[in-house]
Tab-separated table of C-alpha atoms and ligand atoms in Angstrom:
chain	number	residue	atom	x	y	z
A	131	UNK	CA	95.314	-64.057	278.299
A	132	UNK	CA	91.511	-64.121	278.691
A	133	UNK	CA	89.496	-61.341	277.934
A	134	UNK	CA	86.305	-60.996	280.031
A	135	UNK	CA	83.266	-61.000	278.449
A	136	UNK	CA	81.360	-57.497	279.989
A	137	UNK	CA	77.860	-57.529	277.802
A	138	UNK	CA	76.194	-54.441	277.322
A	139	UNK	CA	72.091	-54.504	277.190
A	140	UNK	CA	69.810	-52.228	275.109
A	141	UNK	CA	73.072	-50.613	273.124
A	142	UNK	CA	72.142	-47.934	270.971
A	143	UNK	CA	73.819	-49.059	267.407
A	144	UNK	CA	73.295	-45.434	266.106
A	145	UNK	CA	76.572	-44.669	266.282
A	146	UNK	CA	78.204	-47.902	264.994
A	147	UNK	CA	76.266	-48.176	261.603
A	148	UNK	CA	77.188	-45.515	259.075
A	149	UNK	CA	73.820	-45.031	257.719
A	150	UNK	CA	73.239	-42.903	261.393
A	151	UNK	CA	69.831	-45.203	261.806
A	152	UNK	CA	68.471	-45.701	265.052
A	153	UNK	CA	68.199	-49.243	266.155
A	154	UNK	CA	69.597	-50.952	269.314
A	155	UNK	CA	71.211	-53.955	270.211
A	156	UNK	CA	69.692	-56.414	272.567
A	157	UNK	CA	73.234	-57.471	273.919
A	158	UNK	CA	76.372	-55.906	272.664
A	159	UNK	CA	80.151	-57.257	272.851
A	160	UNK	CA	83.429	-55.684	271.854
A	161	UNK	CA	85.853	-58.416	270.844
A	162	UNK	CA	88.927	-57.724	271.306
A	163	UNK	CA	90.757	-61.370	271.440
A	164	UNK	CA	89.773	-64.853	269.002
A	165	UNK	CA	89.473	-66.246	272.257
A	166	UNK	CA	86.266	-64.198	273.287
A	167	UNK	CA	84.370	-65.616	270.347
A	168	UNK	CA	85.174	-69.527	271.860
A	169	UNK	CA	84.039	-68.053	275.251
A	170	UNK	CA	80.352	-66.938	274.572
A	171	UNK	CA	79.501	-70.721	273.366
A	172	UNK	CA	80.025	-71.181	277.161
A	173	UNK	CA	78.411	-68.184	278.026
A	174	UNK	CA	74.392	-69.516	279.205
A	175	UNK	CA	72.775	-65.800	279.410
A	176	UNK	CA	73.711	-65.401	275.566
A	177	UNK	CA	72.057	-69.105	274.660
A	178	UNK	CA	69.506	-68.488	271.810
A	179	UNK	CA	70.131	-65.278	270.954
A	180	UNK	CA	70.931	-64.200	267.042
A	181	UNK	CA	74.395	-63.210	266.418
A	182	UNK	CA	75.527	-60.442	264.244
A	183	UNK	CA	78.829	-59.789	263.676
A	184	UNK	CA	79.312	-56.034	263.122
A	185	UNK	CA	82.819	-53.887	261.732
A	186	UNK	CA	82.579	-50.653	260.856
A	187	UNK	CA	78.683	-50.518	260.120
A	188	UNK	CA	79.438	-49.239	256.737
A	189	UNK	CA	77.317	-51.811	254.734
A	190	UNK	CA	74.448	-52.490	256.536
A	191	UNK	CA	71.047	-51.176	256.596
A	192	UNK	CA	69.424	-51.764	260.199
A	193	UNK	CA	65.733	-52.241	259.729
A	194	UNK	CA	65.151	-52.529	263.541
A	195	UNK	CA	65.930	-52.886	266.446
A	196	UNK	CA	68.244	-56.734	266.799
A	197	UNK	CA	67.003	-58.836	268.960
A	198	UNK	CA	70.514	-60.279	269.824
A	199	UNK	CA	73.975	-60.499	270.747
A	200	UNK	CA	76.180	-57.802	268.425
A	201	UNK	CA	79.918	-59.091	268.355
A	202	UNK	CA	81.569	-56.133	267.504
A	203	UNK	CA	84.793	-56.786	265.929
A	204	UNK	CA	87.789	-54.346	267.565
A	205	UNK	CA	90.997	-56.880	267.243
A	206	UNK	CA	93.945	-54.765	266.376
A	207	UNK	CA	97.160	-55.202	264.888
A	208	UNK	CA	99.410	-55.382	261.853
A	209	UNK	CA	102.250	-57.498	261.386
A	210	UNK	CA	104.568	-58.453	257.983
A	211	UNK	CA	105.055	-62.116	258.226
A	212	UNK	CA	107.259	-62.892	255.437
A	213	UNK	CA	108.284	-62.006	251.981
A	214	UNK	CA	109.441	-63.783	248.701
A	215	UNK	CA	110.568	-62.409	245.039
A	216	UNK	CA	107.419	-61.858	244.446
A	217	UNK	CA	105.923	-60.149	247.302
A	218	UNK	CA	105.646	-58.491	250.749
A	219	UNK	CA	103.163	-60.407	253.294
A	220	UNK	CA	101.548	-58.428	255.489
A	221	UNK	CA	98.871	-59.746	258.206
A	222	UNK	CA	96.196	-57.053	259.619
A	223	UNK	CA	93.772	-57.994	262.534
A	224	UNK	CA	89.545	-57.693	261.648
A	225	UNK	CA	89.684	-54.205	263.675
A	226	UNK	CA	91.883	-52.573	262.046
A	227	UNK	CA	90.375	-49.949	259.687
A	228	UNK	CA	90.835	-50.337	256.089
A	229	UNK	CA	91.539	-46.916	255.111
A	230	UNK	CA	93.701	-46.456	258.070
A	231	UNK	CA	95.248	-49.952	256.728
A	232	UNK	CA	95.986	-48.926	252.837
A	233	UNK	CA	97.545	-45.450	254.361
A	234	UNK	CA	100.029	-47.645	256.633
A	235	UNK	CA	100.883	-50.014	253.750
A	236	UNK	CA	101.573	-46.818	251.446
A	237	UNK	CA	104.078	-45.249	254.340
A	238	UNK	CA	106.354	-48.097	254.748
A	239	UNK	CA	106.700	-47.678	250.904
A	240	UNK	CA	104.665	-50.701	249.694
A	241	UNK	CA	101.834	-50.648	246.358
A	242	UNK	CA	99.383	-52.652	245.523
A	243	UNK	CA	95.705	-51.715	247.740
A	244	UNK	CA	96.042	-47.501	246.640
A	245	UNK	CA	93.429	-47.596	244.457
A	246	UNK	CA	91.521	-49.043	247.700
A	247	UNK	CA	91.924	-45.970	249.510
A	248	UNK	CA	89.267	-44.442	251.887
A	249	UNK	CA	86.612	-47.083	251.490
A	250	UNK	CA	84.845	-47.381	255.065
A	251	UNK	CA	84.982	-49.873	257.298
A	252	UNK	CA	87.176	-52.498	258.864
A	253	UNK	CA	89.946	-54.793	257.274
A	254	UNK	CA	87.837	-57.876	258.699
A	255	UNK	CA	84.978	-56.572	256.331
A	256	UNK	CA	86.869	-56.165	253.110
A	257	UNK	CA	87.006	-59.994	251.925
A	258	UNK	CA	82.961	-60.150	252.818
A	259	UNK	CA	82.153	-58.455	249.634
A	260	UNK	CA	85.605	-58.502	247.960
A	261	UNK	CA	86.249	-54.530	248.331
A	262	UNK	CA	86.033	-52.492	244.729
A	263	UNK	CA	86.507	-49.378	243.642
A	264	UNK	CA	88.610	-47.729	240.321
A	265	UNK	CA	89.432	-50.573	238.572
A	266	UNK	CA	91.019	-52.552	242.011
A	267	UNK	CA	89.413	-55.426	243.895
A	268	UNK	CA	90.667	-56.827	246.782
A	269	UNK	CA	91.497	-59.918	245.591
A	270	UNK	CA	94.133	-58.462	243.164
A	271	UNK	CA	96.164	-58.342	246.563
A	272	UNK	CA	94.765	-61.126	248.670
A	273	UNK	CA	96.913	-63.623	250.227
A	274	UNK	CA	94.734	-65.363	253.051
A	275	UNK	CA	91.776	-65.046	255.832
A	276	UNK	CA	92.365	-66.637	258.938
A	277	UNK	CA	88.095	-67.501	260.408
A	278	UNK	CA	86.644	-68.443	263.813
A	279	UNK	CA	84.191	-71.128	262.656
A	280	UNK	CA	80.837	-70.483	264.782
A	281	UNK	CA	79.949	-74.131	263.818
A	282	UNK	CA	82.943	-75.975	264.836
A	283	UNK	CA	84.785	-73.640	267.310
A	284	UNK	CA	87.620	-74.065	264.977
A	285	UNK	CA	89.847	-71.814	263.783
A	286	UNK	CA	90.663	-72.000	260.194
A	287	UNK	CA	92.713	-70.484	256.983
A	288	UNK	CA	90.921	-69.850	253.109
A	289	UNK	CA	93.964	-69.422	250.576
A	290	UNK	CA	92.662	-67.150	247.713
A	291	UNK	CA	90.889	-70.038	245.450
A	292	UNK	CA	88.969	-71.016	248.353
A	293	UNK	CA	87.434	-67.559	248.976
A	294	UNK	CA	85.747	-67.434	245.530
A	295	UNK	CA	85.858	-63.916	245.047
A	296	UNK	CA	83.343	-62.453	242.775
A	297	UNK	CA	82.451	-59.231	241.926
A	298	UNK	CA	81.342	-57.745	245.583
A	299	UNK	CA	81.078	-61.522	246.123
A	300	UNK	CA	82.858	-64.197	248.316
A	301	UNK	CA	82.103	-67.407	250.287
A	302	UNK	CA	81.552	-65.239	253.110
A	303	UNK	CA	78.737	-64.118	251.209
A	304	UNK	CA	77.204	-67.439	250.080
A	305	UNK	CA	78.557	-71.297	251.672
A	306	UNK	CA	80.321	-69.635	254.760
A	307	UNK	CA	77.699	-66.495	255.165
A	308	UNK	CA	76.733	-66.695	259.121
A	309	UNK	CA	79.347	-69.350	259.958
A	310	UNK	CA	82.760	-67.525	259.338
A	311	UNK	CA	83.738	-64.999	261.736
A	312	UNK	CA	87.420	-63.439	260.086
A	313	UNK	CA	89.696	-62.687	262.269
A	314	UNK	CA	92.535	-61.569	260.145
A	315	UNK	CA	93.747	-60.706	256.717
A	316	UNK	CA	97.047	-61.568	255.009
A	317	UNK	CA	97.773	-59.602	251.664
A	318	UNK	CA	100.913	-59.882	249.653
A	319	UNK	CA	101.597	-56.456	248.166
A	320	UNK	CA	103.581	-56.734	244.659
A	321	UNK	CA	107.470	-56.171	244.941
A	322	UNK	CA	107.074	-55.155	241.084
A	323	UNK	CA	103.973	-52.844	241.234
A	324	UNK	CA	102.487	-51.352	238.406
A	325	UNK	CA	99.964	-48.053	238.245
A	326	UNK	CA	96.391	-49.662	238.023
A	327	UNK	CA	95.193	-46.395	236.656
A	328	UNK	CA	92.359	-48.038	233.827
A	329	UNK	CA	90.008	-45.912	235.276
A	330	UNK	CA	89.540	-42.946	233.246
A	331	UNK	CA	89.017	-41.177	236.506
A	332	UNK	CA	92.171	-41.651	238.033
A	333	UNK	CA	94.118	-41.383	234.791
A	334	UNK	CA	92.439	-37.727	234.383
A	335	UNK	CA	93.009	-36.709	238.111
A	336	UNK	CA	96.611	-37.898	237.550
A	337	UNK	CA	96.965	-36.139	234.401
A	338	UNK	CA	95.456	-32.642	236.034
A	339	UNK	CA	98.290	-33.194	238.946
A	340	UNK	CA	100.608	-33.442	236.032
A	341	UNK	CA	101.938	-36.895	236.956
A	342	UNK	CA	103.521	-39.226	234.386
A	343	UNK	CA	104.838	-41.326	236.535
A	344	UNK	CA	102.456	-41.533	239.372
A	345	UNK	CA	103.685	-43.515	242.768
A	346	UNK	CA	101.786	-45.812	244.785
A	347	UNK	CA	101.221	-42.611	247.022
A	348	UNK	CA	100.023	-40.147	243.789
A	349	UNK	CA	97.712	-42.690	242.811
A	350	UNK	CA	95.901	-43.150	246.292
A	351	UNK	CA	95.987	-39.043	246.768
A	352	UNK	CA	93.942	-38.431	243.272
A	353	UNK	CA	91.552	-41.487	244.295
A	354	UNK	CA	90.744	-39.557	247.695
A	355	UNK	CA	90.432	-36.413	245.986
A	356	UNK	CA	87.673	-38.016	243.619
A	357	UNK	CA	86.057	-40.117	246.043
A	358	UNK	CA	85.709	-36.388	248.518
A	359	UNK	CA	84.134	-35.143	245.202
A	360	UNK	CA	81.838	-37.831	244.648
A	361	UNK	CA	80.702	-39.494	247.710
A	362	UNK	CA	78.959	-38.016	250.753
A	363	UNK	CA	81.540	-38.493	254.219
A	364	UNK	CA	78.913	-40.775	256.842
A	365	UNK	CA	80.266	-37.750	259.348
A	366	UNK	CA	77.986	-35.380	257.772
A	367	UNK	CA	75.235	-37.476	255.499
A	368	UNK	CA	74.172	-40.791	256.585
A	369	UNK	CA	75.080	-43.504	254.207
A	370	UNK	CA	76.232	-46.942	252.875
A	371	UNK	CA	78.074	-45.550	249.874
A	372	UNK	CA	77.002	-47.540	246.829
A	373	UNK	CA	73.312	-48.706	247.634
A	374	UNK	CA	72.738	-51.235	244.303
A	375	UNK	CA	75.597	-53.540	242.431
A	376	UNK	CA	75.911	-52.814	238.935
A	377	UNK	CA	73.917	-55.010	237.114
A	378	UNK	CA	76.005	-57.397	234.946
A	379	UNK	CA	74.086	-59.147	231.828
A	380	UNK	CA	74.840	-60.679	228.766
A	381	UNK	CA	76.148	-58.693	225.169
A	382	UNK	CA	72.855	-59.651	223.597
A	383	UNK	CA	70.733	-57.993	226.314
A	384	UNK	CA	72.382	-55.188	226.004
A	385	UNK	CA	72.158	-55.061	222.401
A	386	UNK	CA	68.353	-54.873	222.861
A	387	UNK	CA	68.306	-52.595	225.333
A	388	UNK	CA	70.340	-49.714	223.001
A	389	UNK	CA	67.708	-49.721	220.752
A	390	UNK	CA	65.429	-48.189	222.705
A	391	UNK	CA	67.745	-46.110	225.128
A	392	UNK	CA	70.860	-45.305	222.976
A	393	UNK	CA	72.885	-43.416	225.201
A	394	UNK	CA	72.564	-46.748	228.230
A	395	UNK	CA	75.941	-46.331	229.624
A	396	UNK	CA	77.575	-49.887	229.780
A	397	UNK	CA	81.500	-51.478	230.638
A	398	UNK	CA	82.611	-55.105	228.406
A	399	UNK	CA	83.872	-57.149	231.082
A	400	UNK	CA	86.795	-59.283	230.226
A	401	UNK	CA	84.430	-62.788	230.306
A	402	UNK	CA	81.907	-60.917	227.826
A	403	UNK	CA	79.684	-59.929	230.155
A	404	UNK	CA	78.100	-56.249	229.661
A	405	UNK	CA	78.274	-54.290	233.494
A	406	UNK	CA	75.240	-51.515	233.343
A	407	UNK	CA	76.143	-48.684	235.388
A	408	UNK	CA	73.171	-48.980	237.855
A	409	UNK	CA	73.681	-45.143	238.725
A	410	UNK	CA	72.896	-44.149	235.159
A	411	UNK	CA	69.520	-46.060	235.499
A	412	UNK	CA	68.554	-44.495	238.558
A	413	UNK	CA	69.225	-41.328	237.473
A	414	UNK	CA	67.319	-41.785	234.138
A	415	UNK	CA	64.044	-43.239	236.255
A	416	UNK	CA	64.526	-39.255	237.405
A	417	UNK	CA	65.217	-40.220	241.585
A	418	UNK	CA	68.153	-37.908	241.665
A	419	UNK	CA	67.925	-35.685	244.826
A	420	UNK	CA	64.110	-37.297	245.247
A	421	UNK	CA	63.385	-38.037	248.621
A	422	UNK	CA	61.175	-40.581	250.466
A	423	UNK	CA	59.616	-40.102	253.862
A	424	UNK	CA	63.349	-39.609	255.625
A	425	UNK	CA	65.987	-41.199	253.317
A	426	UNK	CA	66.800	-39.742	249.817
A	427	UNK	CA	69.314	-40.456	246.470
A	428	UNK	CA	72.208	-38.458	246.684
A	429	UNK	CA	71.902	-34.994	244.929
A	430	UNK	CA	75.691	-35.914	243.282
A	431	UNK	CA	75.217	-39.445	242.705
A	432	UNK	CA	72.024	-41.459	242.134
A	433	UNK	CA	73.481	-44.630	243.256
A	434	UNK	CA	74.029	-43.529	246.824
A	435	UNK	CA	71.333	-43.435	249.151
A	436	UNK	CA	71.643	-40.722	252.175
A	437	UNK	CA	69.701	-40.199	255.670
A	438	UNK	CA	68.145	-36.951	255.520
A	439	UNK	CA	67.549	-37.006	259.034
A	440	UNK	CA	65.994	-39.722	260.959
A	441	UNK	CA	65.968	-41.804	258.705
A	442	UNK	CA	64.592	-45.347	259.633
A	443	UNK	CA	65.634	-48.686	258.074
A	444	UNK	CA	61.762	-49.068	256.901
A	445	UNK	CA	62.264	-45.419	255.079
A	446	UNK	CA	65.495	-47.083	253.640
A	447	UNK	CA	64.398	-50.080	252.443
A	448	UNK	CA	61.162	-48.587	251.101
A	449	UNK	CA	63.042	-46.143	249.238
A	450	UNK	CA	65.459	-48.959	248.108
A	451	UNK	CA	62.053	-50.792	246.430
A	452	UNK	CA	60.977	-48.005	244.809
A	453	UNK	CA	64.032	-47.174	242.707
A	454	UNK	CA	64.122	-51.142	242.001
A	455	UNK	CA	61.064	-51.249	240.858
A	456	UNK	CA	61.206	-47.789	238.824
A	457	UNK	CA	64.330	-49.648	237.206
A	458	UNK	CA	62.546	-52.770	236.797
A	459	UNK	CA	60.189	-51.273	234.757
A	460	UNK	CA	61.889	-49.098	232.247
A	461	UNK	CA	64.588	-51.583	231.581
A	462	UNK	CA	63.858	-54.751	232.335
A	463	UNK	CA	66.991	-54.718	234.843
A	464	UNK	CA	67.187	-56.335	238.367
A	465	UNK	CA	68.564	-54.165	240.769
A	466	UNK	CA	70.711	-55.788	243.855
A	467	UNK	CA	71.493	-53.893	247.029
A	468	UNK	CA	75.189	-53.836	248.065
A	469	UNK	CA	74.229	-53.808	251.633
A	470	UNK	CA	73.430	-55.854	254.096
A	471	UNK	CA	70.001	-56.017	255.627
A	472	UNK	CA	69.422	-56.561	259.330
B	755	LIG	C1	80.838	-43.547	251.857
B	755	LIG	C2	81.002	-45.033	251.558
B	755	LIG	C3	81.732	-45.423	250.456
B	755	LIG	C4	81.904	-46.785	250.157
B	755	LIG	N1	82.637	-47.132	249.074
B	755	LIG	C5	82.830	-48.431	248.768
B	755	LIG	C6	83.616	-48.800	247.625
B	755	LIG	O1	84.156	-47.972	246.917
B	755	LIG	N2	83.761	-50.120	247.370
B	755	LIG	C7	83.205	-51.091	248.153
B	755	LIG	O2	83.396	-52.279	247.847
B	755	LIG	N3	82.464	-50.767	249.238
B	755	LIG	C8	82.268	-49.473	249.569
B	755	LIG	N4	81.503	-49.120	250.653
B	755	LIG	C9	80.888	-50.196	251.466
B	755	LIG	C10	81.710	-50.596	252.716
B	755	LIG	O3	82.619	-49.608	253.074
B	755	LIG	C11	82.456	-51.903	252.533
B	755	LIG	O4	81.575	-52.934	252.158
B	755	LIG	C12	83.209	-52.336	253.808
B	755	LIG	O5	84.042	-53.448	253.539
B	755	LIG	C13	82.274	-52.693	254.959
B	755	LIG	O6	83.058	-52.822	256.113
B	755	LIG	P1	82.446	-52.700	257.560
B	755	LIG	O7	83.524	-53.077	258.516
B	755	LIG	O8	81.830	-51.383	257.755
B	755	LIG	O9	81.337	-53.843	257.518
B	755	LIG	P2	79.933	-53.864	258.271
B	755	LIG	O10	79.008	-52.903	257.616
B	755	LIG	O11	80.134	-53.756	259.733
B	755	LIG	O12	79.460	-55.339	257.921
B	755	LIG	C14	79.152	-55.695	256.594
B	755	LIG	C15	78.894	-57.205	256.561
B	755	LIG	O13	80.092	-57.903	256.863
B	755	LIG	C16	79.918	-58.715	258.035
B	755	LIG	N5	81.181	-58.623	258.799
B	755	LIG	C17	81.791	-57.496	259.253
B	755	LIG	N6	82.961	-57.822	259.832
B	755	LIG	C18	83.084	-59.159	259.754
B	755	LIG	C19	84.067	-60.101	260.181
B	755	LIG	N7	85.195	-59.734	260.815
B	755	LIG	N8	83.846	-61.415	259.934
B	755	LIG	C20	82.733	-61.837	259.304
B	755	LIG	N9	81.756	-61.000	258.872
B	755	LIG	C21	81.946	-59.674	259.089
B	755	LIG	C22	78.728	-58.130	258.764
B	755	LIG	O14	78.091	-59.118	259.553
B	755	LIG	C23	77.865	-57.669	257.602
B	755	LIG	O15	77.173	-58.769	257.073
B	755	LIG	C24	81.327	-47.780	250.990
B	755	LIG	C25	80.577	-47.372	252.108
B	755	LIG	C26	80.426	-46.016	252.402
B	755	LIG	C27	79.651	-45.606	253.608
């Protein structure tokens, strides 16, 4: 069936980006069906405009008004395809919300994405930037992406090797960034699961609920309790959640740096690497609850920027350069932002 393709001019993007910044969209599309995507090549009003493909806004920072064509990605649907001895497959469309997603996957009964739960955004997102939070990744459960390539016209399938996941990392992010469009996501969910509960965290929210034994279901209640604790909701404070990565550098740098700051809070990762918590350095450079022009750092948690109310992407991003460079010079340390800039 072929969807139309009704453009919208001069769309406000206020609404669709979680940061609540004001910017609109010189064309705007909701895609419903793959086959819209083949359609605007053919489409001569839309020639030469930039494209951005847009989910649930939730990791971008829009430093203007875009001067293009917005393909908003709505495709719904969720679907098991198969399963082995190993696992469950289960197929969910771009559109589909993540955290709406992980709560469906947890009521038919199946483990594996809990400690995933309530992250923003869409499902089509989540491989982007290889989804984290306590101790999970995305990739522990990936199966396969299924990509409209903007090059070719093609459709086409990544297996998990070919994705080269990374921490908040991918090939969407680096060989394939602009080119793949994802149009689904197929995750096999473990018939054995085990409790991923490394992160102190959890285990302590678990052990306050009394739960020995926690189920798939325990486990993704205590990480939305903590994450309500921690994290302001986008309903009520503009935001991206976490604005920098934590930087990752080598055991001998981090040697150095405890010498002169003794109490630098720091994870071993299992390749030797030394993650910094980039929160912690924020918060020692003093920005905690500071504000600049209309964006600030989250009273609760240094690493998450907020909107304080009309916030612009220029207030943003000028904040965002500040802190770096604040970090930058007290420790030496490069700070990256999660987000997206547009
Ligand atoms: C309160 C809060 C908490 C958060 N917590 C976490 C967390 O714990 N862990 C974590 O990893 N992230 C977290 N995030 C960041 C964010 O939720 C994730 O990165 C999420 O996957 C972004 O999804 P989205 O649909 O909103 O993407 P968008 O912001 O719409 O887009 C992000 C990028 O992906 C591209 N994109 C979107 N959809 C597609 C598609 N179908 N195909 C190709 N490219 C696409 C966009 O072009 C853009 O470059 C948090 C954000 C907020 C606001």
């Amino acid at each position: 069936m072929t969807v139309p393709l009704t453009i919208e001019r001069d769309f406000s993007l206020r609404r669709l980006n979680t940061f609540g910044i004001e910017a609109s969209a010189a064309a705007y599309l909701r895609i419903t069906a793959a086959g819209q995507l083949a359609d605007i090549a053919h489409d001569a009003s839309l020639d030469g405009l930039p494209r951005l493909v847009l989910g649930g806004g939730s990791n971008i920072v829009l430093t203007g008004d875009f001067p293009g064509l917005v393909m908003h990605m709505m495709i719904e649907g969720i679907a098991v395809i198969g399963a082995d001895a190993d696992a469950v497959y289960v197929r969910a469309a771009a559109g589909e919300s993540w955290a709406g997603f992980v709560q469906w996957t947890l009521a038919q009964g199946w483990g594996g994405l809990e400690n995933l739960s309530l992250i923003p955004g869409s499902v089509g997102a989540a491989p982007i930037q290889n989804i984290g939070a306590y101790g999970a990744e995305l990739k522990d459960c990936f199966h396969a992406v299924s990509a409209f390539d903007r090059e070719t016209g093609r459709i086409f399938t990544l297996d998990k090797a070919a994705c080269q996941f990374g921490y908040r990392d991918s090939v969407f992010k680096q060989a394939l960034r602009e080119r793949a469009i994802i149009l689904d996501v197929t995750f096999a969910l473990p018939k054995r699961w085990q409790p991923n509960i490394r992160y102190a965290d959890v285990a302590h929210e678990l052990a306050a609920r009394a739960l020995q034994a926690p189920t798939p279901r325990d486990i993704s209640d205590a990480v939305i309790a903590i994450r309500s604790r921690k994290l302001p909701d986008p309903a009520q404070i503009g935001n991206a959640g976490s604005f920098f990565k934590n930087p990752v550098i080598s055991a001998a740098r981090r040697d150095a740096l405890l010498l002169e700051h003794p109490q630098l809070v720091s994870y071993a990762q299992p390749d030797g690497s030394i993650k910094l918590a980039a929160g912690w350095l924020i918060d020692q450079c003093g920005w905690k609850g500071k504000r600049l022009g209309a964006a600030g750092v989250y009273e609760k948690q240094a690493l998450v920027l907020v909107n304080c109310g009309g916030a612009t992407g220029r207030d943003v991003t000028q904040l965002a350069a500040a802190i770096a460079a604040d970090v930058q010079a007290r420790f030496g340390v490069r700070l990256e932002p999660e987000p997206i800039f547009v």
